[in-house]
mmCIF file of C-alpha atoms and ligand atoms in Angstrom:
data_model
loop_
_atom_site.group_PDB
_atom_site.id
_atom_site.type_symbol
_atom_site.label_atom_id
_atom_site.label_comp_id
_atom_site.label_asym_id
_atom_site.label_seq_id
_atom_site.Cartn_x
_atom_site.Cartn_y
_atom_site.Cartn_z
ATOM 1 C CA LEU B 1135 31.797 53.082 -7.813
ATOM 2 C CA LYS B 1136 30.633 55.308 -5.021
ATOM 3 C CA LEU B 1137 27.415 54.168 -3.394
ATOM 4 C CA GLY B 1138 24.868 56.784 -2.615
ATOM 5 C CA GLU B 1139 22.585 56.899 0.353
ATOM 6 C CA ARG B 1140 21.740 53.513 1.828
ATOM 7 C CA GLY B 1141 18.589 52.009 0.314
ATOM 8 C CA ALA B 1142 18.288 54.665 -2.438
ATOM 9 C CA ILE B 1143 18.156 53.165 -5.909
ATOM 10 C CA PHE B 1144 20.104 55.049 -8.560
ATOM 11 C CA ARG B 1145 20.724 54.590 -12.251
ATOM 12 C CA PHE B 1146 23.152 55.919 -14.835
ATOM 13 C CA ILE B 1147 24.321 55.279 -18.358
ATOM 14 C CA GLN B 1148 27.809 54.108 -19.095
ATOM 15 C CA ASP B 1149 29.451 52.378 -22.053
ATOM 16 C CA GLU B 1150 26.193 52.087 -23.995
ATOM 17 C CA HIS B 1151 24.539 50.400 -21.021
ATOM 18 C CA VAL B 1152 21.899 51.433 -18.527
ATOM 19 C CA ILE B 1153 23.065 50.510 -15.091
ATOM 20 C CA VAL B 1154 20.797 50.333 -12.036
ATOM 21 C CA VAL B 1155 22.144 49.984 -8.537
ATOM 22 C CA ALA B 1156 19.882 49.029 -5.651
ATOM 23 C CA PRO B 1157 21.808 49.082 -2.340
ATOM 24 C CA SER B 1158 20.459 47.255 0.678
ATOM 25 C CA LYS B 1159 19.061 49.356 3.475
ATOM 26 C CA ARG B 1160 20.695 47.354 6.210
ATOM 27 C CA PHE B 1161 23.986 45.941 4.826
ATOM 28 C CA TYR B 1162 26.801 47.108 2.689
ATOM 29 C CA LEU B 1163 25.422 44.994 -0.086
ATOM 30 C CA GLY B 1164 23.612 45.882 -3.305
ATOM 31 C CA ALA B 1165 22.155 44.493 -6.496
ATOM 32 C CA VAL B 1166 23.483 45.773 -9.831
ATOM 33 C CA ALA B 1167 21.719 45.290 -13.153
ATOM 34 C CA ALA B 1168 22.971 46.397 -16.533
ATOM 35 C CA PHE B 1169 21.392 46.121 -19.907
ATOM 36 C CA PRO B 1170 22.352 47.510 -23.318
ATOM 37 C CA LEU B 1171 21.051 50.950 -24.281
ATOM 38 C CA SER B 1172 20.078 49.576 -27.712
ATOM 39 C CA HIS B 1173 17.634 47.270 -25.934
ATOM 40 C CA VAL B 1174 15.942 50.244 -24.223
ATOM 41 C CA ASN B 1175 15.793 52.211 -27.487
ATOM 42 C CA GLU B 1176 14.235 49.225 -29.257
ATOM 43 C CA ARG B 1177 11.518 49.000 -26.554
ATOM 44 C CA ILE B 1178 10.757 52.717 -26.870
ATOM 45 C CA ARG B 1179 10.579 52.427 -30.674
ATOM 46 C CA ARG B 1180 8.090 49.565 -30.426
ATOM 47 C CA VAL B 1181 5.866 51.424 -27.934
ATOM 48 C CA ILE B 1182 5.836 54.480 -30.246
ATOM 49 C CA GLN B 1183 4.985 52.268 -33.208
ATOM 50 C CA VAL B 1184 1.857 51.101 -31.422
ATOM 51 C CA THR B 1185 0.740 54.299 -29.651
ATOM 52 C CA LEU B 1186 1.418 56.883 -32.373
ATOM 53 C CA PRO B 1187 -1.185 55.598 -34.853
ATOM 54 C CA ILE B 1188 -3.708 55.251 -32.016
ATOM 55 C CA GLY B 1189 -2.976 58.823 -30.949
ATOM 56 C CA ILE B 1190 -3.341 60.178 -34.476
ATOM 57 C CA ALA B 1191 -6.578 58.224 -35.042
ATOM 58 C CA THR B 1192 -8.049 59.475 -31.751
ATOM 59 C CA GLY B 1193 -7.101 63.042 -32.656
ATOM 60 C CA VAL B 1194 -8.754 62.790 -36.066
ATOM 61 C CA VAL B 1195 -11.923 61.307 -34.558
ATOM 62 C CA LEU B 1196 -12.089 64.057 -31.908
ATOM 63 C CA ALA B 1197 -11.538 66.809 -34.493
ATOM 64 C CA ALA B 1198 -14.295 65.330 -36.669
ATOM 65 C CA ALA B 1199 -16.642 65.169 -33.671
ATOM 66 C CA VAL B 1200 -15.989 68.817 -32.804
ATOM 67 C CA LEU B 1201 -16.593 69.844 -36.439
ATOM 68 C CA TYR B 1202 -19.835 67.847 -36.527
ATOM 69 C CA LEU B 1203 -21.073 69.464 -33.312
ATOM 70 C CA VAL B 1204 -20.217 72.953 -34.513
ATOM 71 C CA GLN B 1205 -22.063 72.370 -37.786
ATOM 72 C CA HIS B 1206 -25.076 70.763 -36.189
ATOM 73 C CA GLN B 1207 -25.343 73.177 -33.318
ATOM 74 C CA ARG B 1208 -25.397 76.281 -35.432
ATOM 75 C CA SER B 1209 -27.581 78.594 -33.436
ATOM 76 C CA LEU B 1210 -31.318 78.291 -34.066
ATOM 77 C CA PRO B 1211 -31.577 81.867 -35.408
ATOM 78 C CA THR B 1212 -28.915 81.068 -38.026
ATOM 79 C CA VAL B 1213 -30.820 77.965 -39.052
ATOM 80 C CA ILE B 1214 -34.119 79.904 -39.190
ATOM 81 C CA LYS B 1215 -32.534 82.445 -41.542
ATOM 82 C CA ALA B 1216 -31.290 79.616 -43.736
ATOM 83 C CA GLY B 1217 -34.782 78.089 -43.674
ATOM 84 C CA LEU B 1218 -36.256 81.405 -44.825
ATOM 85 C CA ARG B 1219 -33.758 81.611 -47.691
ATOM 86 C CA ARG B 1220 -34.560 78.056 -48.725
ATOM 87 C CA ASN B 1221 -38.328 78.584 -48.562
ATOM 88 C CA GLU B 1222 -38.790 75.851 -45.997
ATOM 89 C CA PHE B 1223 -41.775 77.470 -44.296
ATOM 90 C CA PHE B 1224 -45.407 76.883 -45.215
ATOM 91 C CA LEU B 1225 -48.848 77.355 -43.734
ATOM 92 C CA VAL B 1226 -51.500 74.895 -42.688
ATOM 93 C CA TYR B 1227 -55.032 75.961 -41.875
ATOM 94 C CA GLN B 1228 -57.264 74.737 -39.098
ATOM 95 C CA PRO B 1229 -61.011 75.158 -39.575
ATOM 96 C CA ILE B 1230 -63.021 77.253 -37.138
ATOM 97 C CA VAL B 1231 -66.652 76.165 -36.896
ATOM 98 C CA GLU B 1232 -69.923 77.669 -35.803
ATOM 99 C CA LEU B 1233 -71.011 75.463 -32.914
ATOM 100 C CA ASP B 1234 -74.754 75.681 -33.656
ATOM 101 C CA SER B 1235 -74.542 74.678 -37.313
ATOM 102 C CA GLY B 1236 -71.163 72.929 -37.547
ATOM 103 C CA ARG B 1237 -70.433 75.188 -40.550
ATOM 104 C CA TRP B 1238 -66.812 76.111 -41.257
ATOM 105 C CA ILE B 1239 -66.699 79.871 -41.016
ATOM 106 C CA GLY B 1240 -62.976 80.464 -41.116
ATOM 107 C CA ALA B 1241 -59.529 78.979 -40.672
ATOM 108 C CA GLU B 1242 -56.472 79.854 -38.631
ATOM 109 C CA ALA B 1243 -53.157 79.957 -40.485
ATOM 110 C CA LEU B 1244 -50.501 78.026 -38.561
ATOM 111 C CA LEU B 1245 -46.847 78.113 -39.507
ATOM 112 C CA ARG B 1246 -44.889 74.954 -40.264
ATOM 113 C CA TRP B 1247 -41.220 74.424 -41.056
ATOM 114 C CA ASN B 1248 -40.150 71.574 -43.277
ATOM 115 C CA ARG B 1249 -36.493 71.248 -42.365
ATOM 116 C CA GLY B 1250 -35.116 68.650 -44.712
ATOM 117 C CA GLY B 1251 -38.132 66.405 -44.221
ATOM 118 C CA ASP B 1252 -38.413 67.005 -40.466
ATOM 119 C CA MET B 1253 -41.626 68.841 -39.670
ATOM 120 C CA ILE B 1254 -40.976 71.407 -36.966
ATOM 121 C CA THR B 1255 -43.862 72.968 -35.058
ATOM 122 C CA PRO B 1256 -43.913 76.662 -34.170
ATOM 123 C CA ASP B 1257 -43.516 76.072 -30.438
ATOM 124 C CA GLN B 1258 -39.985 74.913 -31.255
ATOM 125 C CA PHE B 1259 -38.902 77.979 -33.213
ATOM 126 C CA ILE B 1260 -41.246 80.956 -32.644
ATOM 127 C CA PRO B 1261 -39.872 81.755 -29.146
ATOM 128 C CA ALA B 1262 -36.281 81.598 -30.448
ATOM 129 C CA ALA B 1263 -37.215 83.786 -33.427
ATOM 130 C CA GLU B 1264 -38.792 86.300 -31.055
ATOM 131 C CA ASP B 1265 -35.695 86.393 -28.848
ATOM 132 C CA ALA B 1266 -33.398 86.816 -31.836
ATOM 133 C CA GLY B 1267 -35.468 89.642 -33.345
ATOM 134 C CA LEU B 1268 -36.293 87.463 -36.349
ATOM 135 C CA ILE B 1269 -40.034 87.308 -35.860
ATOM 136 C CA GLN B 1270 -40.723 90.160 -38.301
ATOM 137 C CA HIS B 1271 -39.107 88.084 -41.039
ATOM 138 C CA LEU B 1272 -41.310 85.128 -40.185
ATOM 139 C CA THR B 1273 -44.443 87.295 -40.049
ATOM 140 C CA GLU B 1274 -43.477 88.705 -43.428
ATOM 141 C CA ARG B 1275 -43.168 85.192 -44.825
ATOM 142 C CA VAL B 1276 -46.509 84.177 -43.260
ATOM 143 C CA VAL B 1277 -48.181 87.124 -44.975
ATOM 144 C CA GLU B 1278 -46.511 86.282 -48.302
ATOM 145 C CA ILE B 1279 -47.646 82.654 -48.160
ATOM 146 C CA ALA B 1280 -51.153 83.556 -46.975
ATOM 147 C CA ALA B 1281 -51.446 86.053 -49.838
ATOM 148 C CA GLN B 1282 -50.693 83.274 -52.337
ATOM 149 C CA ASP B 1283 -52.833 80.651 -50.602
ATOM 150 C CA ALA B 1284 -55.891 82.869 -50.227
ATOM 151 C CA GLU B 1285 -55.793 84.374 -53.701
ATOM 152 C CA GLY B 1286 -59.346 84.290 -55.036
ATOM 153 C CA LEU B 1287 -60.600 82.574 -51.879
ATOM 154 C CA PHE B 1288 -62.835 85.409 -50.691
ATOM 155 C CA CYS B 1289 -64.372 85.960 -54.122
ATOM 156 C CA ARG B 1290 -65.561 82.360 -54.053
ATOM 157 C CA PHE B 1291 -66.403 82.246 -50.355
ATOM 158 C CA PRO B 1292 -67.214 85.809 -49.272
ATOM 159 C CA ASP B 1293 -68.225 84.825 -45.733
ATOM 160 C CA PHE B 1294 -65.089 82.847 -44.995
ATOM 161 C CA TYR B 1295 -62.146 84.264 -43.088
ATOM 162 C CA ILE B 1296 -58.488 83.531 -42.549
ATOM 163 C CA SER B 1297 -56.835 84.439 -39.271
ATOM 164 C CA ILE B 1298 -53.165 85.198 -38.896
ATOM 165 C CA ASN B 1299 -51.095 85.034 -35.696
ATOM 166 C CA LEU B 1300 -49.051 88.059 -34.785
ATOM 167 C CA ALA B 1301 -46.225 88.167 -32.257
ATOM 168 C CA SER B 1302 -46.006 90.802 -29.538
ATOM 169 C CA SER B 1303 -43.306 92.744 -31.353
ATOM 170 C CA ASP B 1304 -45.409 92.872 -34.548
ATOM 171 C CA LEU B 1305 -47.928 94.900 -32.569
ATOM 172 C CA GLU B 1306 -45.337 97.557 -31.821
ATOM 173 C CA ASP B 1307 -44.057 97.880 -35.366
ATOM 174 C CA GLN B 1308 -45.699 100.256 -37.844
ATOM 175 C CA LYS B 1309 -44.399 98.061 -40.667
ATOM 176 C CA THR B 1310 -46.999 95.469 -39.693
ATOM 177 C CA LEU B 1311 -49.713 97.825 -40.963
ATOM 178 C CA ILE B 1312 -48.114 98.113 -44.393
ATOM 179 C CA LEU B 1313 -47.488 94.376 -44.504
ATOM 180 C CA LEU B 1314 -51.075 93.492 -43.672
ATOM 181 C CA ASP B 1315 -52.477 96.048 -46.099
ATOM 182 C CA ARG B 1316 -50.591 94.180 -48.797
ATOM 183 C CA LEU B 1317 -52.373 91.018 -47.702
ATOM 184 C CA THR B 1318 -55.766 92.737 -47.974
ATOM 185 C CA GLU B 1319 -54.884 93.918 -51.441
ATOM 186 C CA ALA B 1320 -53.474 90.611 -52.673
ATOM 187 C CA THR B 1321 -56.509 88.642 -51.506
ATOM 188 C CA SER B 1322 -59.146 91.296 -52.324
ATOM 189 C CA ALA B 1323 -60.328 90.807 -48.750
ATOM 190 C CA LYS B 1324 -63.376 92.696 -47.555
ATOM 191 C CA LYS B 1325 -64.073 93.659 -43.971
ATOM 192 C CA GLY B 1326 -64.228 90.510 -41.853
ATOM 193 C CA ASN B 1327 -62.307 88.271 -44.281
ATOM 194 C CA LEU B 1328 -59.079 88.715 -42.352
ATOM 195 C CA ILE B 1329 -58.565 88.316 -38.642
ATOM 196 C CA VAL B 1330 -55.472 89.143 -36.679
ATOM 197 C CA GLU B 1331 -54.782 87.059 -33.569
ATOM 198 C CA ALA B 1332 -52.775 88.718 -30.830
ATOM 199 C CA THR B 1333 -52.003 86.928 -27.602
ATOM 200 C CA GLU B 1334 -53.111 88.298 -24.310
ATOM 201 C CA ARG B 1335 -49.432 88.839 -23.511
ATOM 202 C CA GLY B 1336 -49.021 90.815 -26.737
ATOM 203 C CA LEU B 1337 -51.841 93.100 -25.698
ATOM 204 C CA ALA B 1338 -50.646 93.419 -22.115
ATOM 205 C CA ASP B 1339 -49.344 96.918 -22.739
ATOM 206 C CA PRO B 1340 -52.249 98.711 -24.482
ATOM 207 C CA GLU B 1341 -50.180 101.904 -24.778
ATOM 208 C CA LYS B 1342 -47.845 100.112 -27.170
ATOM 209 C CA ALA B 1343 -50.181 97.716 -28.980
ATOM 210 C CA GLY B 1344 -53.264 99.974 -28.890
ATOM 211 C CA PRO B 1345 -52.442 102.306 -31.776
ATOM 212 C CA ILE B 1346 -51.620 99.464 -34.205
ATOM 213 C CA ILE B 1347 -54.655 97.419 -33.151
ATOM 214 C CA ARG B 1348 -56.955 100.409 -33.642
ATOM 215 C CA GLN B 1349 -55.469 101.143 -37.056
ATOM 216 C CA LEU B 1350 -55.769 97.486 -38.097
ATOM 217 C CA ARG B 1351 -59.446 97.586 -37.186
ATOM 218 C CA LYS B 1352 -59.887 100.761 -39.239
ATOM 219 C CA ASN B 1353 -58.228 98.934 -42.132
ATOM 220 C CA GLY B 1354 -60.877 96.214 -41.997
ATOM 221 C CA PHE B 1355 -59.214 93.570 -39.860
ATOM 222 C CA ALA B 1356 -61.096 91.876 -37.069
ATOM 223 C CA ILE B 1357 -59.045 91.394 -33.907
ATOM 224 C CA ALA B 1358 -58.995 88.239 -31.825
ATOM 225 C CA ILE B 1359 -57.354 87.962 -28.439
ATOM 226 C CA ASP B 1360 -55.533 84.629 -28.422
ATOM 227 C CA ASP B 1361 -54.863 82.202 -25.542
ATOM 228 C CA PHE B 1362 -57.350 84.115 -23.433
ATOM 229 C CA GLY B 1363 -57.145 83.397 -19.724
ATOM 230 C CA THR B 1364 -53.410 82.698 -19.655
ATOM 231 C CA GLY B 1365 -52.327 86.332 -19.346
ATOM 232 C CA PHE B 1366 -53.398 89.177 -17.176
ATOM 233 C CA SER B 1367 -55.333 91.587 -19.332
ATOM 234 C CA SER B 1368 -57.438 93.969 -17.346
ATOM 235 C CA LEU B 1369 -61.075 94.464 -18.203
ATOM 236 C CA SER B 1370 -60.478 98.119 -18.903
ATOM 237 C CA SER B 1371 -57.759 97.370 -21.451
ATOM 238 C CA LEU B 1372 -60.007 94.830 -23.182
ATOM 239 C CA GLU B 1373 -62.770 97.382 -23.388
ATOM 240 C CA ALA B 1374 -60.466 100.123 -24.616
ATOM 241 C CA LEU B 1375 -59.063 97.966 -27.413
ATOM 242 C CA GLU B 1376 -62.464 97.047 -28.878
ATOM 243 C CA LEU B 1377 -61.749 93.446 -29.719
ATOM 244 C CA ASP B 1378 -63.912 91.266 -31.968
ATOM 245 C CA TYR B 1379 -63.121 87.721 -30.849
ATOM 246 C CA LEU B 1380 -61.864 86.143 -27.704
ATOM 247 C CA LYS B 1381 -60.217 82.754 -28.042
ATOM 248 C CA ILE B 1382 -60.653 80.727 -24.864
ATOM 249 C CA ASP B 1383 -57.373 78.939 -24.212
ATOM 250 C CA LYS B 1384 -57.231 75.189 -24.654
ATOM 251 C CA SER B 1385 -56.181 74.681 -21.026
ATOM 252 C CA PHE B 1386 -59.691 75.693 -19.911
ATOM 253 C CA ILE B 1387 -61.419 73.608 -22.574
ATOM 254 C CA ASP B 1388 -59.382 70.610 -21.365
ATOM 255 C CA THR B 1389 -61.107 70.805 -17.990
ATOM 256 C CA LEU B 1390 -64.546 70.476 -19.611
ATOM 257 C CA GLY B 1391 -66.268 67.121 -19.507
ATOM 258 C CA ARG B 1392 -63.731 65.593 -17.154
ATOM 259 C CA ASN B 1393 -66.189 63.562 -15.040
ATOM 260 C CA ALA B 1394 -66.660 65.832 -12.014
ATOM 261 C CA VAL B 1395 -66.735 69.613 -12.027
ATOM 262 C CA THR B 1396 -66.744 71.723 -15.154
ATOM 263 C CA SER B 1397 -64.264 74.544 -15.499
ATOM 264 C CA SER B 1398 -64.826 77.207 -12.915
ATOM 265 C CA VAL B 1399 -63.228 79.843 -15.140
ATOM 266 C CA ILE B 1400 -65.148 79.419 -18.399
ATOM 267 C CA PRO B 1401 -68.489 80.732 -17.061
ATOM 268 C CA HIS B 1402 -66.713 83.921 -15.962
ATOM 269 C CA ILE B 1403 -65.060 84.331 -19.334
ATOM 270 C CA ILE B 1404 -68.429 83.914 -21.043
ATOM 271 C CA VAL B 1405 -70.126 86.510 -18.826
ATOM 272 C CA MET B 1406 -67.284 88.934 -19.461
ATOM 273 C CA ALA B 1407 -67.237 88.373 -23.233
ATOM 274 C CA ASN B 1408 -70.984 88.899 -23.408
ATOM 275 C CA ALA B 1409 -70.724 92.091 -21.355
ATOM 276 C CA LEU B 1410 -68.043 93.417 -23.712
ATOM 277 C CA ASN B 1411 -69.965 92.219 -26.767
ATOM 278 C CA ILE B 1412 -67.099 90.020 -27.963
ATOM 279 C CA GLU B 1413 -67.721 86.692 -29.708
ATOM 280 C CA MET B 1414 -65.921 83.619 -28.406
ATOM 281 C CA ILE B 1415 -63.907 80.888 -30.108
ATOM 282 C CA ALA B 1416 -63.106 77.862 -27.952
ATOM 283 C CA GLU B 1417 -59.652 76.443 -28.712
ATOM 284 C CA GLY B 1418 -58.585 72.811 -28.707
ATOM 285 C CA VAL B 1419 -62.014 71.161 -28.614
ATOM 286 C CA GLU B 1420 -61.412 67.432 -28.868
ATOM 287 C CA SER B 1421 -64.655 65.790 -27.748
ATOM 288 C CA GLU B 1422 -68.393 65.968 -28.409
ATOM 289 C CA VAL B 1423 -68.930 66.418 -24.671
ATOM 290 C CA GLN B 1424 -66.815 69.573 -24.660
ATOM 291 C CA ALA B 1425 -68.552 70.920 -27.784
ATOM 292 C CA ASP B 1426 -71.920 70.253 -26.208
ATOM 293 C CA ILE B 1427 -71.107 72.060 -22.968
ATOM 294 C CA LEU B 1428 -69.713 75.032 -24.898
ATOM 295 C CA ARG B 1429 -72.710 75.224 -27.232
ATOM 296 C CA LYS B 1430 -75.126 75.138 -24.303
ATOM 297 C CA SER B 1431 -73.103 77.813 -22.485
ATOM 298 C CA GLY B 1432 -73.498 80.176 -25.410
ATOM 299 C CA VAL B 1433 -69.990 79.990 -26.912
ATOM 300 C CA GLN B 1434 -70.476 80.706 -30.615
ATOM 301 C CA PHE B 1435 -67.426 79.196 -32.303
ATOM 302 C CA ALA B 1436 -64.867 76.476 -31.790
ATOM 303 C CA GLN B 1437 -61.716 75.022 -33.202
ATOM 304 C CA GLY B 1438 -60.100 71.686 -32.442
ATOM 305 C CA TRP B 1439 -59.333 68.181 -33.553
ATOM 306 C CA LEU B 1440 -63.003 67.251 -33.161
ATOM 307 C CA PHE B 1441 -63.766 69.419 -36.197
ATOM 308 C CA GLY B 1442 -60.533 69.290 -38.149
ATOM 309 C CA ARG B 1443 -56.785 69.169 -37.824
ATOM 310 C CA PRO B 1444 -54.610 71.815 -39.469
ATOM 311 C CA MET B 1445 -54.592 71.042 -43.225
ATOM 312 C CA SER B 1446 -53.502 72.421 -46.564
ATOM 313 C CA ILE B 1447 -55.409 75.301 -48.139
ATOM 314 C CA HIS B 1448 -56.456 72.884 -50.901
ATOM 315 C CA ASP B 1449 -58.182 70.646 -48.362
ATOM 316 C CA ILE B 1450 -59.909 73.671 -46.851
ATOM 317 C CA ILE B 1451 -61.155 74.804 -50.258
ATOM 318 C CA ALA B 1452 -62.244 71.276 -51.186
ATOM 319 C CA SER B 1453 -64.366 71.087 -48.038
ATOM 320 C CA LEU B 1454 -65.949 74.486 -48.661
ATOM 321 C CA GLU B 1455 -67.056 73.592 -52.165
ATOM 322 C CA PRO B 1456 -70.735 72.622 -52.309
HETATM 323 P P1 C2E N 2216 -52.206 78.956 -31.066
HETATM 324 O O1 C2E N 2216 -52.330 80.235 -31.796
HETATM 325 O O2 C2E N 2216 -52.905 78.837 -29.764
HETATM 326 O O3 C2E N 2216 -52.659 77.825 -32.072
HETATM 327 C C1 C2E N 2216 -53.407 76.714 -31.708
HETATM 328 C C2 C2E N 2216 -52.520 75.517 -31.510
HETATM 329 O O4 C2E N 2216 -53.262 74.458 -30.962
HETATM 330 C C3 C2E N 2216 -51.944 74.987 -32.816
HETATM 331 O O5 C2E N 2216 -50.665 74.459 -32.543
HETATM 332 C C4 C2E N 2216 -52.914 73.870 -33.169
HETATM 333 O O6 C2E N 2216 -52.354 72.894 -34.023
HETATM 334 C C5 C2E N 2216 -53.204 73.326 -31.797
HETATM 335 N N1 C2E N 2216 -54.498 72.658 -31.725
HETATM 336 C C6 C2E N 2216 -55.634 72.990 -32.355
HETATM 337 N N2 C2E N 2216 -56.642 72.187 -32.010
HETATM 338 C C7 C2E N 2216 -56.138 71.285 -31.142
HETATM 339 C C8 C2E N 2216 -56.703 70.175 -30.413
HETATM 340 O O7 C2E N 2216 -57.877 69.854 -30.506
HETATM 341 N N3 C2E N 2216 -55.854 69.505 -29.594
HETATM 342 C C9 C2E N 2216 -54.559 69.831 -29.457
HETATM 343 N N4 C2E N 2216 -53.801 69.113 -28.630
HETATM 344 N N5 C2E N 2216 -53.994 70.865 -30.120
HETATM 345 C C10 C2E N 2216 -54.782 71.593 -30.952
HETATM 346 P P2 C2E N 2216 -49.420 74.817 -33.421
HETATM 347 O O8 C2E N 2216 -49.823 74.885 -34.859
HETATM 348 O O9 C2E N 2216 -48.334 73.894 -33.019
HETATM 349 O O10 C2E N 2216 -49.057 76.280 -32.991
HETATM 350 C C11 C2E N 2216 -48.572 76.552 -31.721
HETATM 351 C C12 C2E N 2216 -48.474 78.033 -31.473
HETATM 352 O O11 C2E N 2216 -47.483 78.636 -32.281
HETATM 353 C C13 C2E N 2216 -49.759 78.772 -31.823
HETATM 354 O O12 C2E N 2216 -50.660 78.625 -30.768
HETATM 355 C C14 C2E N 2216 -49.242 80.183 -31.986
HETATM 356 O O13 C2E N 2216 -49.104 80.823 -30.755
HETATM 357 C C15 C2E N 2216 -47.882 79.948 -32.567
HETATM 358 N N6 C2E N 2216 -47.953 80.150 -34.031
HETATM 359 C C16 C2E N 2216 -48.392 79.314 -35.000
HETATM 360 N N7 C2E N 2216 -48.301 79.880 -36.208
HETATM 361 C C17 C2E N 2216 -47.803 81.118 -36.007
HETATM 362 C C18 C2E N 2216 -47.479 82.222 -36.882
HETATM 363 O O14 C2E N 2216 -47.665 82.184 -38.096
HETATM 364 N N8 C2E N 2216 -46.980 83.360 -36.295
HETATM 365 C C19 C2E N 2216 -46.809 83.445 -34.943
HETATM 366 N N9 C2E N 2216 -46.317 84.608 -34.450
HETATM 367 N N10 C2E N 2216 -47.101 82.442 -34.098
HETATM 368 C C20 C2E N 2216 -47.589 81.295 -34.628
HETATM 369 CA CA1 CA N 2217 -53.717 81.563 -32.541
HETATM 370 CA CA1 CA N 2218 -54.409 80.017 -28.948
#
């Protein structure tokens, strides 16, 4: 047996044995150990017996987890399309009241998605639908549902109106005109029975939205500018578009009645609306104090939890009946 370098351990297999030689660093001495190869093989077999099932189980669990994630993280647009196919969308209606009389004069249609029992609000899916170019499909569905819900409504309540929310892209699409004409027809709506709500952002480019808005007005729709005060519409564009209603955004209403100062913006909005001859609807009114301030300031209409939460069309009709 030829020893290697001093101090360097080495091992080799001979005669069915594993042999390890550990020479001393300082002396010509060394330790030798030998054990049967069958012993080593037996150890390896036992380790495999224990680790293999664990490995397989871990692999299966990981694969299942990946599959679960893929299924449950299908992109939102894909899930929206599936929701449309499965008729999971419906409308609720929130009353709009005349502040002086407390009378319900109309209702805003708000989209809801019942996804297997989970109620999903539009803030969670409208932006994604807009980004994915799916909003036209949702608007189409809104119009379909509203047409069913409001069938016969205006014959019974000729002064009542339903307002529909449109997305920015709807205002640039000629198809919207055809779609909304179908709604007029299906509900036998007269002038003033149907309102279209477009956000200030949607109207930001009057060159694009202007032609559709003007045509909608010709077709008997009243136009409301939604979330007013949160965008940057210029006075000239507001005047050019000839709007009917201005909805004061909830963020400004929230500042009303909070102990100290009242909103510094609302008085300006009111002066402007009066100058342009546009009626106002205050959004998100939750307290008597707010309603009182608005009424005294000359705001004509309001909407908010104080008067009614969004509800089914049946509840709206039941409340309108004498
Ligand atoms: P919006 O048009 O400003 O609608 C008013 C929102 O304020 C509604 O939320 C309504 O439930 C809520 N609201 C009303 N009164 C009160 C109140 O007193 N307090 C509070 N905290 N909230 C109040 P919702 O239904 O979740 O809708 C959110 C937004 O989603 C809407 O804002 C609108 O921009 C959009 N949206 C809803 N339905 C449609 C639709 O059919 N089409 C499109 N394109 N957008 C829609
Ligand atoms: Ca609205
Ligand atoms: Ca609004």
